[in-house]
Short mmCIF file of C-alpha atoms in Angstrom, two decimals:
data_model
loop_
_atom_site.label_atom_id
_atom_site.label_comp_id
_atom_site.label_asym_id
_atom_site.label_seq_id
_atom_site.Cartn_x
_atom_site.Cartn_y
_atom_site.Cartn_z
CA MET H 1 21.12 11.31 18.72
CA ALA H 2 22.21 7.76 20.18
CA ALA H 3 25.69 6.68 19.85
CA ARG H 4 26.73 3.59 17.71
CA SER H 5 27.24 0.28 19.33
CA SER H 6 30.79 -1.25 19.60
CA ASP H 7 29.67 -4.04 17.35
CA SER H 8 27.48 -2.29 14.82
CA PRO H 9 28.67 -2.97 11.43
CA ASN H 10 31.00 -0.12 9.87
CA PRO H 11 31.08 -0.95 5.89
CA ASP H 12 33.88 0.89 3.90
CA ASP H 13 31.18 0.30 0.82
CA PRO H 14 27.74 1.18 2.49
CA VAL H 15 25.99 0.60 -0.73
CA GLY H 16 27.67 -2.71 -1.56
CA TYR H 17 26.98 -4.29 2.14
CA PHE H 18 22.87 -3.21 1.48
CA LEU H 19 22.91 -4.96 -1.63
CA GLN H 20 24.28 -7.65 -0.30
CA ASP H 21 21.75 -8.18 2.54
CA LEU H 22 19.01 -7.75 -0.15
CA LEU H 23 20.66 -10.82 -1.74
CA TYR H 24 20.43 -12.76 1.52
CA HIS H 25 17.10 -11.29 2.12
CA GLY H 26 15.90 -13.26 -1.22
CA LYS H 27 15.80 -10.17 -3.43
CA SER H 28 15.84 -11.10 -7.02
CA GLU H 29 18.43 -9.91 -9.37
CA ARG H 30 15.95 -7.85 -11.03
CA THR H 31 15.23 -5.98 -7.70
CA ARG H 32 18.89 -5.70 -6.74
CA ASN H 33 20.24 -4.04 -9.93
CA ALA H 34 17.53 -1.59 -9.81
CA TYR H 35 18.57 -0.83 -6.26
CA LYS H 36 22.13 -0.72 -7.16
CA ARG H 37 21.73 1.75 -10.39
CA VAL H 38 19.93 4.12 -8.13
CA LEU H 39 22.01 4.20 -5.17
CA ARG H 40 25.39 4.46 -7.52
CA ARG H 41 24.01 7.33 -9.31
CA PHE H 42 23.17 8.76 -5.63
CA GLU H 43 26.96 8.02 -4.69
CA ALA H 44 28.17 9.51 -7.52
CA PHE H 45 25.98 12.75 -6.88
CA LEU H 46 27.43 13.28 -3.41
CA THR H 47 30.97 12.69 -4.26
CA ASP H 48 30.65 15.55 -7.00
CA PRO H 49 31.48 18.83 -5.36
CA GLU H 50 29.98 20.61 -8.28
CA GLN H 51 26.92 18.76 -7.77
CA ASN H 52 26.11 18.50 -4.17
CA LEU H 53 25.24 21.46 -1.88
CA SER H 54 28.45 21.09 0.40
CA GLY H 55 30.86 21.98 -2.34
CA ARG H 56 32.95 18.75 -1.05
CA SER H 57 32.65 15.59 -1.73
CA VAL H 58 30.28 13.85 0.85
CA VAL H 59 29.53 9.82 1.71
CA PRO H 60 25.94 8.63 1.70
CA GLU H 61 26.76 8.37 5.90
CA THR H 62 26.85 11.81 6.15
CA ALA H 63 24.77 13.00 3.64
CA THR H 64 21.88 15.35 4.97
CA GLN H 65 18.54 15.93 3.85
CA ARG H 66 19.43 18.70 1.92
CA ASP H 67 21.41 16.42 0.20
CA CYS H 68 19.04 14.20 -0.71
CA MET H 69 16.23 16.63 -1.64
CA ALA H 70 18.82 18.14 -3.91
CA TRP H 71 19.40 14.65 -5.83
CA ILE H 72 15.90 14.61 -5.77
CA HIS H 73 15.69 17.80 -7.47
CA THR H 74 18.37 16.80 -10.46
CA LEU H 75 15.78 13.92 -11.51
CA ARG H 76 13.04 15.99 -12.41
CA GLY H 77 12.56 16.90 -15.96
CA ASP H 78 14.02 13.73 -16.91
CA HIS H 79 11.76 11.41 -15.21
CA ALA H 80 8.19 11.05 -14.60
CA GLU H 81 6.72 11.78 -11.01
CA SER H 82 6.17 7.97 -10.60
CA THR H 83 9.68 7.00 -11.25
CA ILE H 84 11.40 9.63 -9.03
CA ALA H 85 8.94 8.51 -6.33
CA THR H 86 10.36 4.94 -6.99
CA TYR H 87 13.96 6.36 -6.84
CA ALA H 88 13.16 8.04 -3.57
CA SER H 89 11.51 4.89 -2.05
CA TYR H 90 15.04 3.07 -2.74
CA LEU H 91 16.91 5.55 -0.97
CA HIS H 92 14.66 5.74 1.84
CA ARG H 93 14.75 1.79 2.32
CA PHE H 94 18.56 1.87 2.10
CA TYR H 95 18.89 4.57 4.76
CA ALA H 96 16.05 3.10 7.05
CA TYR H 97 17.89 -0.24 7.00
CA MET H 98 21.51 1.24 7.36
CA THR H 99 20.06 2.93 10.33
CA GLN H 100 18.35 -0.25 11.65
CA VAL H 101 21.46 -2.33 11.71
CA GLY H 102 23.38 0.64 13.16
CA ALA H 103 25.67 1.61 10.39
CA PHE H 104 24.25 4.87 10.25
CA GLU H 105 22.95 7.15 12.83
CA SER H 106 20.10 8.74 11.20
CA ASN H 107 17.82 8.55 8.03
CA PRO H 108 18.05 11.74 6.28
CA MET H 109 15.16 10.47 3.70
CA ALA H 110 12.43 10.20 6.21
CA LEU H 111 11.15 13.91 5.90
CA VAL H 112 12.17 13.85 2.27
CA VAL H 113 9.70 11.23 1.86
CA GLU H 114 7.14 12.58 3.79
CA GLU H 115 7.20 15.89 1.98
CA MET H 116 7.23 13.94 -1.48
CA HIS H 117 3.95 12.12 -0.52
CA GLU H 118 2.23 15.18 -0.28
CA SER H 119 2.90 16.55 -3.82
CA ILE H 120 2.58 13.22 -5.27
CA ASP H 121 -0.95 12.61 -3.90
CA LYS H 122 -1.97 16.01 -5.03
CA ASP H 123 -0.77 15.47 -8.56
CA PRO H 124 -2.86 18.27 -10.64
CA MET H 125 -2.89 16.02 -13.77
CA ARG H 126 -4.72 12.98 -11.85
CA ARG H 127 -8.29 12.73 -12.57
CA GLU H 128 -10.21 14.04 -9.69
CA ILE H 129 -13.65 12.32 -8.47
CA SER H 130 -16.13 13.59 -6.04
CA VAL H 131 -17.50 11.13 -3.73
CA VAL H 132 -21.19 12.01 -5.44
CA ASP H 133 -19.67 10.57 -8.56
CA MET H 134 -18.33 7.91 -7.26
CA ARG H 135 -21.51 6.87 -5.88
CA GLU H 136 -22.99 7.19 -9.27
CA PHE H 137 -20.38 4.84 -10.13
CA VAL H 138 -20.84 2.19 -7.81
CA SER H 139 -24.54 2.02 -8.04
CA GLU H 140 -24.28 0.56 -11.60
CA VAL H 141 -22.35 -2.22 -10.10
CA THR H 142 -24.79 -4.81 -8.99
CA HIS H 143 -23.28 -8.30 -8.70
CA PRO H 144 -22.42 -8.96 -5.29
CA LEU H 145 -19.08 -9.82 -5.96
CA GLU H 146 -17.95 -7.13 -7.88
CA ARG H 147 -19.70 -4.74 -5.43
CA ALA H 148 -18.14 -6.47 -2.77
CA VAL H 149 -14.67 -6.21 -4.39
CA ILE H 150 -15.18 -2.34 -5.46
CA PHE H 151 -16.28 -1.49 -2.14
CA THR H 152 -13.51 -3.13 -0.38
CA LEU H 153 -10.92 -1.41 -2.57
CA LEU H 154 -12.81 2.05 -1.82
CA LYS H 155 -13.37 1.84 1.86
CA THR H 156 -10.23 0.54 2.88
CA GLY H 157 -7.18 1.70 0.60
CA MET H 158 -5.90 -1.84 0.02
CA ARG H 159 -3.67 -2.83 -2.77
CA VAL H 160 -5.25 -5.20 -5.37
CA GLY H 161 -2.80 -7.99 -4.06
CA GLU H 162 -4.24 -7.34 -0.64
CA VAL H 163 -7.65 -7.70 -1.58
CA SER H 164 -6.76 -10.90 -3.53
CA ASN H 165 -5.14 -12.51 -0.91
CA LEU H 166 -7.72 -11.78 1.81
CA ASP H 167 -9.05 -15.14 3.28
CA LEU H 168 -12.25 -15.67 5.78
CA GLN H 169 -9.99 -15.86 8.70
CA ASP H 170 -8.83 -12.11 7.87
CA VAL H 171 -12.57 -10.78 7.85
CA ASN H 172 -14.18 -10.46 11.36
CA LEU H 173 -17.90 -9.45 10.80
CA ALA H 174 -20.51 -8.87 13.43
CA ASP H 175 -23.53 -10.47 11.29
CA GLU H 176 -25.30 -13.58 12.80
CA ASP H 177 -26.06 -14.98 9.47
CA ALA H 178 -22.49 -14.65 8.08
CA ARG H 179 -20.73 -15.89 11.25
CA GLY H 180 -23.39 -19.04 11.15
CA ALA H 181 -22.12 -20.04 7.64
CA TYR H 182 -18.78 -19.37 7.94
CA SER H 183 -15.97 -19.24 10.19
CA LEU H 184 -14.74 -15.88 10.13
CA GLY H 185 -12.28 -13.81 11.61
CA GLU H 186 -10.20 -16.71 13.47
CA ARG H 187 -6.90 -14.63 13.40
CA PRO H 188 -5.52 -14.01 17.09
CA SER H 189 -5.17 -10.44 16.00
CA LEU H 190 -8.88 -9.84 15.48
CA ASP H 191 -9.73 -11.18 18.68
CA GLY H 192 -11.88 -8.43 20.39
CA ARG H 193 -12.03 -6.66 17.39
CA PRO H 194 -15.60 -6.87 15.32
CA ASP H 195 -16.25 -5.61 11.89
CA SER H 196 -12.56 -5.42 10.97
CA ILE H 197 -10.21 -6.73 8.48
CA PHE H 198 -6.55 -8.20 9.28
CA VAL H 199 -3.95 -7.20 6.30
CA ALA H 200 -0.80 -9.10 6.55
CA ALA H 201 2.65 -7.66 5.71
CA ASN H 202 4.26 -11.36 5.11
CA ALA H 203 2.24 -12.72 2.18
CA VAL H 204 4.61 -13.13 -0.71
CA ARG H 205 3.97 -14.42 -4.33
CA GLY H 206 4.84 -18.23 -4.95
CA GLN H 207 4.46 -18.63 -1.06
CA ALA H 208 2.07 -21.23 0.30
CA ILE H 209 -0.14 -19.51 2.87
CA ASN H 210 -2.98 -21.62 4.39
CA GLY H 211 -2.52 -24.62 2.10
CA GLU H 212 -2.65 -22.40 -1.02
CA GLU H 213 0.17 -20.89 -3.33
CA ARG H 214 -0.39 -16.97 -3.43
CA THR H 215 -0.43 -15.10 -6.89
CA ALA H 216 0.17 -11.62 -5.31
CA SER H 217 2.24 -10.26 -2.33
CA ASN H 218 1.51 -7.60 0.22
CA LYS H 219 3.44 -4.75 0.49
CA ARG H 220 2.71 -3.81 3.93
CA LYS H 221 5.43 -2.77 6.03
CA ARG H 222 3.63 -3.98 9.22
CA GLU H 223 0.13 -6.10 9.81
CA THR H 224 -2.85 -3.61 9.73
CA ILE H 225 -6.24 -4.09 11.20
CA VAL H 226 -8.67 -2.18 9.40
CA PRO H 227 -12.33 -1.04 10.35
CA VAL H 228 -15.29 -2.19 8.59
CA ASP H 229 -18.30 0.14 8.72
CA ASP H 230 -21.67 -0.73 8.42
CA GLU H 231 -21.79 -0.04 4.70
CA LEU H 232 -18.61 -2.20 3.92
CA ARG H 233 -20.27 -5.27 6.32
CA ARG H 234 -23.49 -5.25 4.13
CA VAL H 235 -22.04 -5.39 1.10
CA LEU H 236 -19.83 -8.38 2.41
CA VAL H 237 -22.46 -9.97 3.93
CA ARG H 238 -24.76 -9.71 0.90
CA TRP H 239 -21.66 -11.42 -0.87
CA LEU H 240 -21.12 -14.01 1.45
CA ALA H 241 -24.86 -15.13 1.07
CA ILE H 242 -24.17 -16.36 -2.53
CA ARG H 243 -20.38 -17.24 -2.24
CA PRO H 244 -19.86 -20.59 -3.95
CA ASP H 245 -17.58 -23.03 -1.97
CA ALA H 246 -13.86 -22.41 -2.28
CA GLN H 247 -11.29 -24.86 -4.25
CA SER H 248 -8.80 -24.11 -1.76
CA PRO H 249 -8.40 -25.04 1.80
CA ALA H 250 -7.27 -21.05 2.76
CA GLU H 251 -11.15 -19.99 2.06
CA PRO H 252 -10.44 -17.03 0.38
CA LEU H 253 -12.77 -14.16 0.78
CA PHE H 254 -13.29 -13.66 -2.60
CA VAL H 255 -13.59 -16.19 -5.30
CA SER H 256 -14.79 -16.43 -8.94
CA THR H 257 -18.49 -17.03 -9.52
CA SER H 258 -17.67 -17.66 -13.45
CA GLY H 259 -14.93 -19.71 -15.56
CA ASN H 260 -12.76 -20.14 -12.68
CA TRP H 261 -15.80 -21.47 -10.38
CA GLY H 262 -14.49 -21.51 -6.56
CA LYS H 263 -10.98 -20.54 -7.07
CA ARG H 264 -9.40 -17.17 -5.62
CA LEU H 265 -9.68 -14.02 -7.44
CA THR H 266 -6.21 -12.95 -8.77
CA PRO H 267 -5.15 -9.38 -9.07
CA LYS H 268 -5.67 -9.54 -12.91
CA MET H 269 -9.40 -10.52 -12.34
CA ILE H 270 -9.97 -7.93 -10.06
CA ARG H 271 -8.30 -5.28 -12.19
CA ASN H 272 -10.46 -6.30 -15.01
CA ILE H 273 -13.65 -6.28 -12.82
CA VAL H 274 -12.62 -2.50 -12.28
CA GLU H 275 -11.59 -1.83 -15.77
CA ARG H 276 -14.55 -3.08 -17.14
CA HIS H 277 -17.00 -0.98 -14.96
CA ALA H 278 -14.63 2.11 -15.49
CA ARG H 279 -15.10 1.95 -19.41
CA GLU H 280 -18.70 1.47 -19.25
CA ARG H 281 -18.37 4.96 -17.19
CA GLY H 282 -15.81 6.72 -19.66
CA TRP H 283 -13.21 6.46 -16.94
CA TYR H 284 -10.78 4.21 -18.57
CA ARG H 285 -9.27 3.73 -21.98
CA THR H 286 -6.89 1.81 -24.32
CA GLY H 287 -3.79 3.68 -24.12
CA GLY H 288 -4.79 6.17 -21.11
CA GLY H 289 -2.31 6.89 -18.58
CA ALA H 290 -2.41 6.71 -15.14
CA GLU H 291 -3.79 10.16 -14.62
CA GLU H 292 -6.39 9.32 -16.65
CA ASN H 293 -7.73 5.63 -16.44
CA VAL H 294 -9.59 4.57 -13.10
CA THR H 295 -8.20 1.33 -11.70
CA PRO H 296 -7.57 -0.43 -8.46
CA HIS H 297 -4.67 2.03 -7.82
CA TYR H 298 -6.79 4.78 -8.54
CA PHE H 299 -9.29 3.80 -5.69
CA ARG H 300 -6.30 3.50 -3.32
CA HIS H 301 -5.52 7.29 -4.34
CA PHE H 302 -9.23 8.26 -3.95
CA PHE H 303 -9.38 6.61 -0.30
CA THR H 304 -6.07 8.39 0.56
CA THR H 305 -7.24 11.93 -0.61
CA HIS H 306 -10.88 11.82 0.47
CA LEU H 307 -9.90 10.38 4.14
CA ARG H 308 -6.88 12.58 4.68
CA ASP H 309 -8.95 15.83 3.58
CA ARG H 310 -11.95 14.64 5.69
CA THR H 311 -10.08 13.56 8.86
CA GLY H 312 -7.35 16.13 8.90
CA ASP H 313 -5.00 13.11 10.34
CA ARG H 314 -2.31 11.71 7.90
CA GLY H 315 -0.86 9.56 10.69
CA ILE H 316 -4.09 7.11 10.58
CA VAL H 317 -4.39 7.35 6.77
CA LYS H 318 -1.02 6.08 6.57
CA TYR H 319 -1.72 3.64 9.18
CA LEU H 320 -4.79 2.26 7.23
CA ARG H 321 -2.83 2.23 4.02
CA GLY H 322 0.20 0.26 5.76
CA ASP H 323 2.57 2.97 4.85
CA VAL H 324 3.93 3.94 8.16
CA ALA H 325 7.07 3.17 10.48
CA SER H 326 6.49 0.77 13.10
CA ASP H 327 6.62 3.67 15.98
CA ILE H 328 3.87 5.22 14.39
CA ILE H 329 2.15 1.99 13.68
CA ASP H 330 2.40 0.78 17.29
CA THR H 331 1.20 3.74 18.53
CA TYR H 332 -2.37 3.37 16.82
CA THR H 333 -2.25 -0.46 17.16
CA HIS H 334 -2.44 0.43 20.86
CA ASN H 335 -5.36 2.45 20.74
CA TRP H 336 -6.95 0.70 18.05
CA GLY H 337 -10.52 0.72 19.37
CA ASP H 338 -10.60 4.27 20.79
CA ARG H 339 -8.54 6.14 17.85
CA VAL H 340 -8.51 4.83 14.72
CA ARG H 341 -12.07 2.98 14.68
CA GLU H 342 -13.60 6.11 15.85
CA VAL H 343 -11.87 8.55 13.46
CA TYR H 344 -12.45 6.12 10.40
CA GLU H 345 -16.26 5.79 11.15
CA ALA H 346 -17.03 9.52 11.78
CA ASN H 347 -15.18 10.29 8.66
CA ILE H 348 -15.21 7.53 5.87
CA TYR H 349 -17.56 8.46 3.07
CA THR H 350 -20.82 6.32 2.32
CA LEU H 351 -20.95 5.07 -1.38
CA SER H 352 -24.63 4.21 -1.40
#
């Protein structure tokens, strides 16, 4: 374990130190209060010898993986799994940040979160849809815009906000007609990477990017280059052939063809597209929960489970989802052409 440098912070109140830095990083009061409730609750658990596994009062800096898992266990029965996952993510971020700035020597939540992802992704209560059933579903989506949006969600695992934020410069397609009509893939990160999509990590709701204020944030830990296979390329090219002129200098990939003609599709518009088709299929009902209703978030779950089961490579799936730490993402970025694309194209399901 690396020794702590002499100029590293050593706060008497690590939680307070972290919360103060959240303020400096521009997090809202609501977000800071949510972190505060969870982290102070965890801290109280550690200091109670009758609850934690050590039988003595423990501070966050010396807590072990077993201490963290024991606290997670106390939440079960009182909270939904999604809430527990959120609390675990707060704790994970706290430890990751304190380790990064040198206040703590290690992050005991890293393996805990890794193990939790496995159990959450395999939630037995969630609706399970086969690739065959999903093919039947998308076969009924005929409008080029709606088909392109749904295919992009299903074949990339992107969040709805990330799809909304895509601009033409983020999409590099190896199609002469599309490239003749549009300025595609002009991001430097896409140079030499045909048939790929750049997903930024720094898009923030309310921020002006390429001259347009965004209505959604991207939630990736790092920027990601996602491969585009032949099937998705064909669907995107078909959409681009009828795409209206955009009403934004940012040139969004997906723009409305109805009442908001030429304006960027917002996350709400995308959710409405998916909901409408899911209702027609019997996969969505008013009042239904996340385990029953098919939404853009469900498509992310579908992508994760099916691609992970096909590849057996959780690292690549996490890279594509934008969920992994910098050391892993750097490894896959370095071998992008040889590793990620090869595994993706060999294993990604076809939908038509």
